[in-house]
PDB file of C-alpha atoms and ligand atoms in Angstrom:
ATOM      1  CA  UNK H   1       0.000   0.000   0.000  1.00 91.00           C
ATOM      2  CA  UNK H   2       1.372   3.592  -0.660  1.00 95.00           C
ATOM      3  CA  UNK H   3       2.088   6.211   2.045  1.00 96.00           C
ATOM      4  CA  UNK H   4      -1.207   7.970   0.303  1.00 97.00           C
ATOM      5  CA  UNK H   5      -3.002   5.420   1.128  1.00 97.00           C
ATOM      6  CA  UNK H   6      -1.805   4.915   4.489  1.00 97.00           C
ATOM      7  CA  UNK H   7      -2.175   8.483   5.479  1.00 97.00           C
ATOM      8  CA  UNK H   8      -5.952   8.572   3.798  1.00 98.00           C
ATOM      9  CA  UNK H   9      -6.626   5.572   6.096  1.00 98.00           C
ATOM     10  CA  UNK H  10      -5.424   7.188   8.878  1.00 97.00           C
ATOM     11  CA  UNK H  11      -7.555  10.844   8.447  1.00 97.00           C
ATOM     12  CA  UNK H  12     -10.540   8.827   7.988  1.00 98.00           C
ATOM     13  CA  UNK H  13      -9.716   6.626  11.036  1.00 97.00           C
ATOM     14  CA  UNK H  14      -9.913  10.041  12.843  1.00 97.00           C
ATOM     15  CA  UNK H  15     -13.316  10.933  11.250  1.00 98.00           C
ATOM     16  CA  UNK H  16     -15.037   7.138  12.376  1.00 97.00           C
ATOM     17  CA  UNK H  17     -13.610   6.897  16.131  1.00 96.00           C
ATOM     18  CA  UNK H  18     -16.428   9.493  17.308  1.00 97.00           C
ATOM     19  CA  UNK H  19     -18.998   7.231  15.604  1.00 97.00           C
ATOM     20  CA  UNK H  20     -17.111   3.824  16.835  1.00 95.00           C
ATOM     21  CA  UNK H  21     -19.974   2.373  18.213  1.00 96.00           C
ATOM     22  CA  UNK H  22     -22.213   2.774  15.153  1.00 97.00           C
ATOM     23  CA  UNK H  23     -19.076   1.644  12.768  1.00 97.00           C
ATOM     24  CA  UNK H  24     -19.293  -1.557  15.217  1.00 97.00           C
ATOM     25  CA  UNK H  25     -22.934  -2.090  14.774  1.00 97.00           C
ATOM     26  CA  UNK H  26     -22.834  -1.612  11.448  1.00 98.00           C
ATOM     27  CA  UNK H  27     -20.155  -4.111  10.627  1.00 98.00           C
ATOM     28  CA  UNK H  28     -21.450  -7.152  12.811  1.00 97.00           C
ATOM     29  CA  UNK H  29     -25.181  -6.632  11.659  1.00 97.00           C
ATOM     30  CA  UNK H  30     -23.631  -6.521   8.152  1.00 98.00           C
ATOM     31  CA  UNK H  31     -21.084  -9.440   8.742  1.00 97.00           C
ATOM     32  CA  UNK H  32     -24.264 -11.609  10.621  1.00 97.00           C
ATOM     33  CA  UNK H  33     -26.306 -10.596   7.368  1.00 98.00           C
ATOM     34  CA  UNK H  34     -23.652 -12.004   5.051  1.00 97.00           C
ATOM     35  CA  UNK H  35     -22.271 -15.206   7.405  1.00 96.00           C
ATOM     36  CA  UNK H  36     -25.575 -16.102   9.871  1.00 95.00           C
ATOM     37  CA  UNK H  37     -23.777 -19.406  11.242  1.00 93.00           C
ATOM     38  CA  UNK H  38     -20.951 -17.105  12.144  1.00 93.00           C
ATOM     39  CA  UNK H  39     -22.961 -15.770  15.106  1.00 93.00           C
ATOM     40  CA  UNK H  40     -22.688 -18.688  17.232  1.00 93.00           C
ATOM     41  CA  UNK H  41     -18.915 -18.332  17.064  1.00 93.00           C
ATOM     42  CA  UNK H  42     -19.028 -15.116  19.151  1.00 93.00           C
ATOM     43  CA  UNK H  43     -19.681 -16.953  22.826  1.00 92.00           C
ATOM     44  CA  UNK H  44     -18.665 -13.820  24.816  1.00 91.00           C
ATOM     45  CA  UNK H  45     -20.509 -10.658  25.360  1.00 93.00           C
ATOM     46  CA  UNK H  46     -20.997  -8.848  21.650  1.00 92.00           C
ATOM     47  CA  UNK H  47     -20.561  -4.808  22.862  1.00 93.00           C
ATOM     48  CA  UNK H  48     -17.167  -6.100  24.626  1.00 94.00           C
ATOM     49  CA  UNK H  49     -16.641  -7.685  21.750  1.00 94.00           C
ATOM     50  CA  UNK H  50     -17.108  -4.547  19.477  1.00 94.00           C
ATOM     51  CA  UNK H  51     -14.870  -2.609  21.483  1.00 95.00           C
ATOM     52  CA  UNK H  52     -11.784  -5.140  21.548  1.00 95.00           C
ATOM     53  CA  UNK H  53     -12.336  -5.259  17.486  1.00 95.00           C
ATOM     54  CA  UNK H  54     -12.237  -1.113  17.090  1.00 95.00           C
ATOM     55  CA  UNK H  55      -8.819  -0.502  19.793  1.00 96.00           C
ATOM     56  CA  UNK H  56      -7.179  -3.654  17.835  1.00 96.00           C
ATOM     57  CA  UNK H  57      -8.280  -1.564  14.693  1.00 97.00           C
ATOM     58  CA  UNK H  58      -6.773   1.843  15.763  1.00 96.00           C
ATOM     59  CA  UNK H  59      -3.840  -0.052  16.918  1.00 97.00           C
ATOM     60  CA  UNK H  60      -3.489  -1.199  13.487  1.00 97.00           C
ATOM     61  CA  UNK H  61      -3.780   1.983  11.918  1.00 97.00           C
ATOM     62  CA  UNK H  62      -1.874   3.574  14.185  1.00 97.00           C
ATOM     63  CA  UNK H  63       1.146   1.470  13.585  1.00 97.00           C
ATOM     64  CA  UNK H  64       0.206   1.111   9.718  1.00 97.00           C
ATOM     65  CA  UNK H  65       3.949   2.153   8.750  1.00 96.00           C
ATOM     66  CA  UNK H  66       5.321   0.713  11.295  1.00 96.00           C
ATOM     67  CA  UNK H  67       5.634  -3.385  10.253  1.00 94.00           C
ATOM     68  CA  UNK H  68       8.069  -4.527  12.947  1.00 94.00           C
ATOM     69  CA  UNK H  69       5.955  -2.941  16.086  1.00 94.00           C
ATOM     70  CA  UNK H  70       2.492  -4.525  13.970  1.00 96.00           C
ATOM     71  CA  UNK H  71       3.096  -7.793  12.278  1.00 94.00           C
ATOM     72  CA  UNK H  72       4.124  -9.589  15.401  1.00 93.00           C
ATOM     73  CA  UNK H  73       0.581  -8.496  16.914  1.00 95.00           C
ATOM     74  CA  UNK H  74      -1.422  -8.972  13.901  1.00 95.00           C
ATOM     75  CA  UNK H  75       0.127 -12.815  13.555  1.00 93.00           C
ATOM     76  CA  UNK H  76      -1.393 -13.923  17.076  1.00 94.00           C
ATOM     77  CA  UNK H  77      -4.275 -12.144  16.585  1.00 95.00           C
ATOM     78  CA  UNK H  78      -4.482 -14.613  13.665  1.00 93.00           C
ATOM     79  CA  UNK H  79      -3.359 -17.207  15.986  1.00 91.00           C
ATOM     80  CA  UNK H  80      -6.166 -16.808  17.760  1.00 92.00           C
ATOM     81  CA  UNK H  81      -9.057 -16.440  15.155  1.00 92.00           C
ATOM     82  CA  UNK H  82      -7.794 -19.748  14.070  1.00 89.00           C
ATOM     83  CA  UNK H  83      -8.424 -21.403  17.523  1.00 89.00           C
ATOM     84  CA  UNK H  84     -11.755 -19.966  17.060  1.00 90.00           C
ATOM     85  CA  UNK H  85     -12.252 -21.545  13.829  1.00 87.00           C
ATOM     86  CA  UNK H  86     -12.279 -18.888  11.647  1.00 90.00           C
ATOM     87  CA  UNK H  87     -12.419 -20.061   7.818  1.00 87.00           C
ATOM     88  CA  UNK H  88     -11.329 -17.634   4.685  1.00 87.00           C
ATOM     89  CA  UNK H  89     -14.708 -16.874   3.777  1.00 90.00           C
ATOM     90  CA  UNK H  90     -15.152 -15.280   6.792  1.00 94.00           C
ATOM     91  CA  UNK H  91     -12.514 -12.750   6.592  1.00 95.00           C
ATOM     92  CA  UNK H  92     -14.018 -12.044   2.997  1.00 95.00           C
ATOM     93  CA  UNK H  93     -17.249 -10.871   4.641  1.00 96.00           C
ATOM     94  CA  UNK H  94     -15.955  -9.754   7.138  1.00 97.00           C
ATOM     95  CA  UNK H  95     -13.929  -7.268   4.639  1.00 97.00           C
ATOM     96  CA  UNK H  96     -17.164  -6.305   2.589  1.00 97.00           C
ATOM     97  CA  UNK H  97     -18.944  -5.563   6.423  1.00 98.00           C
ATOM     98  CA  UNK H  98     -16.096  -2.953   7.221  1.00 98.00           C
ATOM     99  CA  UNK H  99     -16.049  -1.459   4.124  1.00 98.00           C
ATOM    100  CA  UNK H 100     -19.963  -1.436   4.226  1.00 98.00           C
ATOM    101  CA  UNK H 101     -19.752   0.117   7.722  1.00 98.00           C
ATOM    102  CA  UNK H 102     -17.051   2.695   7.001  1.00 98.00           C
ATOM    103  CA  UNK H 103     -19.466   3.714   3.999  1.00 98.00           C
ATOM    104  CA  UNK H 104     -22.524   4.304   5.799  1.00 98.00           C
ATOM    105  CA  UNK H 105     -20.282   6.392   8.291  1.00 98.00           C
ATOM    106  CA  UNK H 106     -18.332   8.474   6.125  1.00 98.00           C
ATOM    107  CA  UNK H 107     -21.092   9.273   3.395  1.00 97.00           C
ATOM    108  CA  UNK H 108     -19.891  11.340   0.952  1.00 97.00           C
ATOM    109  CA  UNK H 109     -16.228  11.440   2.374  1.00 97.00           C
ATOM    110  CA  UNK H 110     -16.203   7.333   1.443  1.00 98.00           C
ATOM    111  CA  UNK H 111     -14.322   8.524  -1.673  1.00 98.00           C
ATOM    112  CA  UNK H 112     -12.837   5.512  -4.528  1.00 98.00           C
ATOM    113  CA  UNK H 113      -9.699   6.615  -3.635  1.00 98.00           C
ATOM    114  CA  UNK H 114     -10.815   6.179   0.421  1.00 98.00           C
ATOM    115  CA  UNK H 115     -12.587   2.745  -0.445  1.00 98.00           C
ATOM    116  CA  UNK H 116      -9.566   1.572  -2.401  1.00 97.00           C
ATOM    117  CA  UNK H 117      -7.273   2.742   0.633  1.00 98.00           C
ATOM    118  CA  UNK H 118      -9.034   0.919   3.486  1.00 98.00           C
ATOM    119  CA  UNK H 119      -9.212  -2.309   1.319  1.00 97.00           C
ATOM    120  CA  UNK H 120      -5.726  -2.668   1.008  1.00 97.00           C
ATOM    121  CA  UNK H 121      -5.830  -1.935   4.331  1.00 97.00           C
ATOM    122  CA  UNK H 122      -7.835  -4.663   5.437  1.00 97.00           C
ATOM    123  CA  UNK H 123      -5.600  -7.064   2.907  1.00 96.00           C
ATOM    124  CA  UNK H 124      -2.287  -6.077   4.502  1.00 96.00           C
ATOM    125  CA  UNK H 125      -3.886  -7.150   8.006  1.00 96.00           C
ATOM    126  CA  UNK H 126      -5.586 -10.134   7.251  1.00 95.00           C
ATOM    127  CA  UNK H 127      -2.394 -11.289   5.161  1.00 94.00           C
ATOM    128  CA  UNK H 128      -0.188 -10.598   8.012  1.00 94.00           C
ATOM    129  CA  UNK H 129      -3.068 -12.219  10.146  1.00 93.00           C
ATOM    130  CA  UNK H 130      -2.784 -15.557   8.150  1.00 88.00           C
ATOM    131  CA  UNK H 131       0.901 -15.285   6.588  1.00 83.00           C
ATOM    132  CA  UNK H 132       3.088 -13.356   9.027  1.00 68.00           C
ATOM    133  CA  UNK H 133       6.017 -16.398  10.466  1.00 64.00           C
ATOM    134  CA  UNK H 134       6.234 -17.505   6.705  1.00 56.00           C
ATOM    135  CA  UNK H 135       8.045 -14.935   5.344  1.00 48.00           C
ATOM    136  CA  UNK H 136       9.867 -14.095   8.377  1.00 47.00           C
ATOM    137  CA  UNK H 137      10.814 -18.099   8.928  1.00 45.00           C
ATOM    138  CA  UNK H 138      14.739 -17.593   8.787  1.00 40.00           C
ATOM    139  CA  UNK H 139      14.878 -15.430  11.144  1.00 38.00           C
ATOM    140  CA  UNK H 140      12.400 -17.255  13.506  1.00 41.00           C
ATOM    141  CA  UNK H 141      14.759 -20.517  14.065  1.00 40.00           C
ATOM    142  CA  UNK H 142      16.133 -20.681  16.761  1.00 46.00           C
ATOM    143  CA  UNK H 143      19.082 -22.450  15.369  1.00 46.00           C
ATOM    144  CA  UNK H 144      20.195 -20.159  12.352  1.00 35.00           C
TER     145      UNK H 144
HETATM  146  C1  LIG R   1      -9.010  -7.696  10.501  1.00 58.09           C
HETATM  147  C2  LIG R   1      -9.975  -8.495  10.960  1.00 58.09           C
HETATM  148  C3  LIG R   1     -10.253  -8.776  12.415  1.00 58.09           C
HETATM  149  C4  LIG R   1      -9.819  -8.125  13.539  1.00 58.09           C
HETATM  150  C5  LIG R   1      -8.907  -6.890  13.631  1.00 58.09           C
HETATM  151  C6  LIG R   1     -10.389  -8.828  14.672  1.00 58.09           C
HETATM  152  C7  LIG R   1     -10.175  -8.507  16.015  1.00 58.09           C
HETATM  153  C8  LIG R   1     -10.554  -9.278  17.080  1.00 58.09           C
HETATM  154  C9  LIG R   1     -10.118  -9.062  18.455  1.00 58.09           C
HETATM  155  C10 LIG R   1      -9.196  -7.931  18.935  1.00 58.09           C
HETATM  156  C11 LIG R   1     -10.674 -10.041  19.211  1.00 58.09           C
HETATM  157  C12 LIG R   1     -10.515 -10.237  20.721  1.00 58.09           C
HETATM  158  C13 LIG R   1      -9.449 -11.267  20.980  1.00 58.09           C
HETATM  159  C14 LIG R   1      -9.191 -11.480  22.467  1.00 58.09           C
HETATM  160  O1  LIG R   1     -10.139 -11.407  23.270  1.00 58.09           O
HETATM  161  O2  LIG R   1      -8.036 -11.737  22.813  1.00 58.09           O
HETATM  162  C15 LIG R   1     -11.462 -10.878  18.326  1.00 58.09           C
HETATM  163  C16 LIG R   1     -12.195 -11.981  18.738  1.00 58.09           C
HETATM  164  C17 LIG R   1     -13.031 -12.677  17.902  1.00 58.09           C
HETATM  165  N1  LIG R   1     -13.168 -12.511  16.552  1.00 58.09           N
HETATM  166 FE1  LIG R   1     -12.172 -11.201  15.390  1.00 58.09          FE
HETATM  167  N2  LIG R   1     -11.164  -9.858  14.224  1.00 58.09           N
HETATM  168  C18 LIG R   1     -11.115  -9.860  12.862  1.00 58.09           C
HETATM  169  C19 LIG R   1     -11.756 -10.740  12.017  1.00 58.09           C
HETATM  170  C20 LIG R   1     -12.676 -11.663  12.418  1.00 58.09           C
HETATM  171  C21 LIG R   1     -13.484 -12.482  11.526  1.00 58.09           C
HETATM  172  C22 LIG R   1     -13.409 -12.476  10.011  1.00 58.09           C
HETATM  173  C23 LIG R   1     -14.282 -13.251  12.325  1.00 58.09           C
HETATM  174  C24 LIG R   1     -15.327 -14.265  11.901  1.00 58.09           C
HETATM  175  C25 LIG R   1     -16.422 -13.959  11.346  1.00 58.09           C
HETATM  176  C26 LIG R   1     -13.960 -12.939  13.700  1.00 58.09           C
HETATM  177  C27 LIG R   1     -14.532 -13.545  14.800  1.00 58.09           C
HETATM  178  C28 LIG R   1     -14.096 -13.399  16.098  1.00 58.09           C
HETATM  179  C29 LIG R   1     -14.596 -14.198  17.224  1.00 58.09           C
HETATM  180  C30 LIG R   1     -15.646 -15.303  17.143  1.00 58.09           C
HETATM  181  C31 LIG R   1     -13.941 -13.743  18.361  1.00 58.09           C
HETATM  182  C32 LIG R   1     -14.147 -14.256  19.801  1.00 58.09           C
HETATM  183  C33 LIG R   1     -15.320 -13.496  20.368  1.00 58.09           C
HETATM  184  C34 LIG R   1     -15.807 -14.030  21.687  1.00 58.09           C
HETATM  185  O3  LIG R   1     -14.979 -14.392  22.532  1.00 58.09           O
HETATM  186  O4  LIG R   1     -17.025 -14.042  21.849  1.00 58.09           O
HETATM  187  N3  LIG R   1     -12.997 -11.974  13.710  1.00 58.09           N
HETATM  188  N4  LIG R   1     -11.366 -10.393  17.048  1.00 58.09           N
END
């Protein structure tokens, strides 16, 4: 993703936190629209929920540039979905409820160049989510 993109993803970040709660709504009614088994994976209390998902999110953005403070965090988070038994499709709805969310939020300020920003966004974390040790794995042994 380009340093445009990053920065437009961080300005809008700024424009959803005072509407955080809505964003969350938005995405999981969305996401339970799009993946209605998925429900019964969330066993814990949803509006917890919600707000883990959004500080995870602005710690994502926040560190956006920043691959060696991220990556490491982003990988167990994926660590974890998997114990939950998260499948691809989910992260592919889960994608079109963010961007969904982020529209209905922003309005008129969800530009192309804003929509095409957040989804590579959301690619970059879920990649690093499901990919992170392989590229690294030299540098993981122990031994080398
Ligand atoms: C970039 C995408 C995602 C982010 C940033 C994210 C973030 C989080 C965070 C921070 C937690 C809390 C973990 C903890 O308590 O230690 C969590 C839990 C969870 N996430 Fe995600 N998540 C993402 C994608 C998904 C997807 C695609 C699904 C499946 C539809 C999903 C389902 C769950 C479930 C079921 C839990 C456990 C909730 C519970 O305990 O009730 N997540 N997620």
């Amino acid at each position: 993703m380009t340093t445009k993109q990053q920065e437009l993803v961080r300005t809008t970040f700024a424009q959803l936190v005072p509407h955080e709660g809505r964003l969350a709504d938005l995405l999981y009614q969305e996401l339970f629209r799009l993946e209605p088994n998925a429900k019964a994976l969330f066993r814990g209390d949803l509006p917890e929920q919600q707000k883990k998902l959004m500080r995870m999110l602005r710690v994502a953005v926040e560190n956006i540039d920043d691959p060696a403070q991220l990556q490491p965090m982003l990988y167990n988070l994926g660590m974890i979905h998997k114990s939950y038994g998260i499948e691809p499709h989910h992260f592919i709805s889960f994608g079109a409820a963010l961007n969904s969310a982020i529209r209905t939020v922003l309005q008129e300020k969800f530009t192309s160049e804003v929509e095409e920003s957040w989804s590579a966004a959301y690619q970059y974390f879920v990649t690093t989510m499901k990919n992170f040790p392989h590229s690294d794995e030299q540098i993981q042994l122990p031994h080398n």
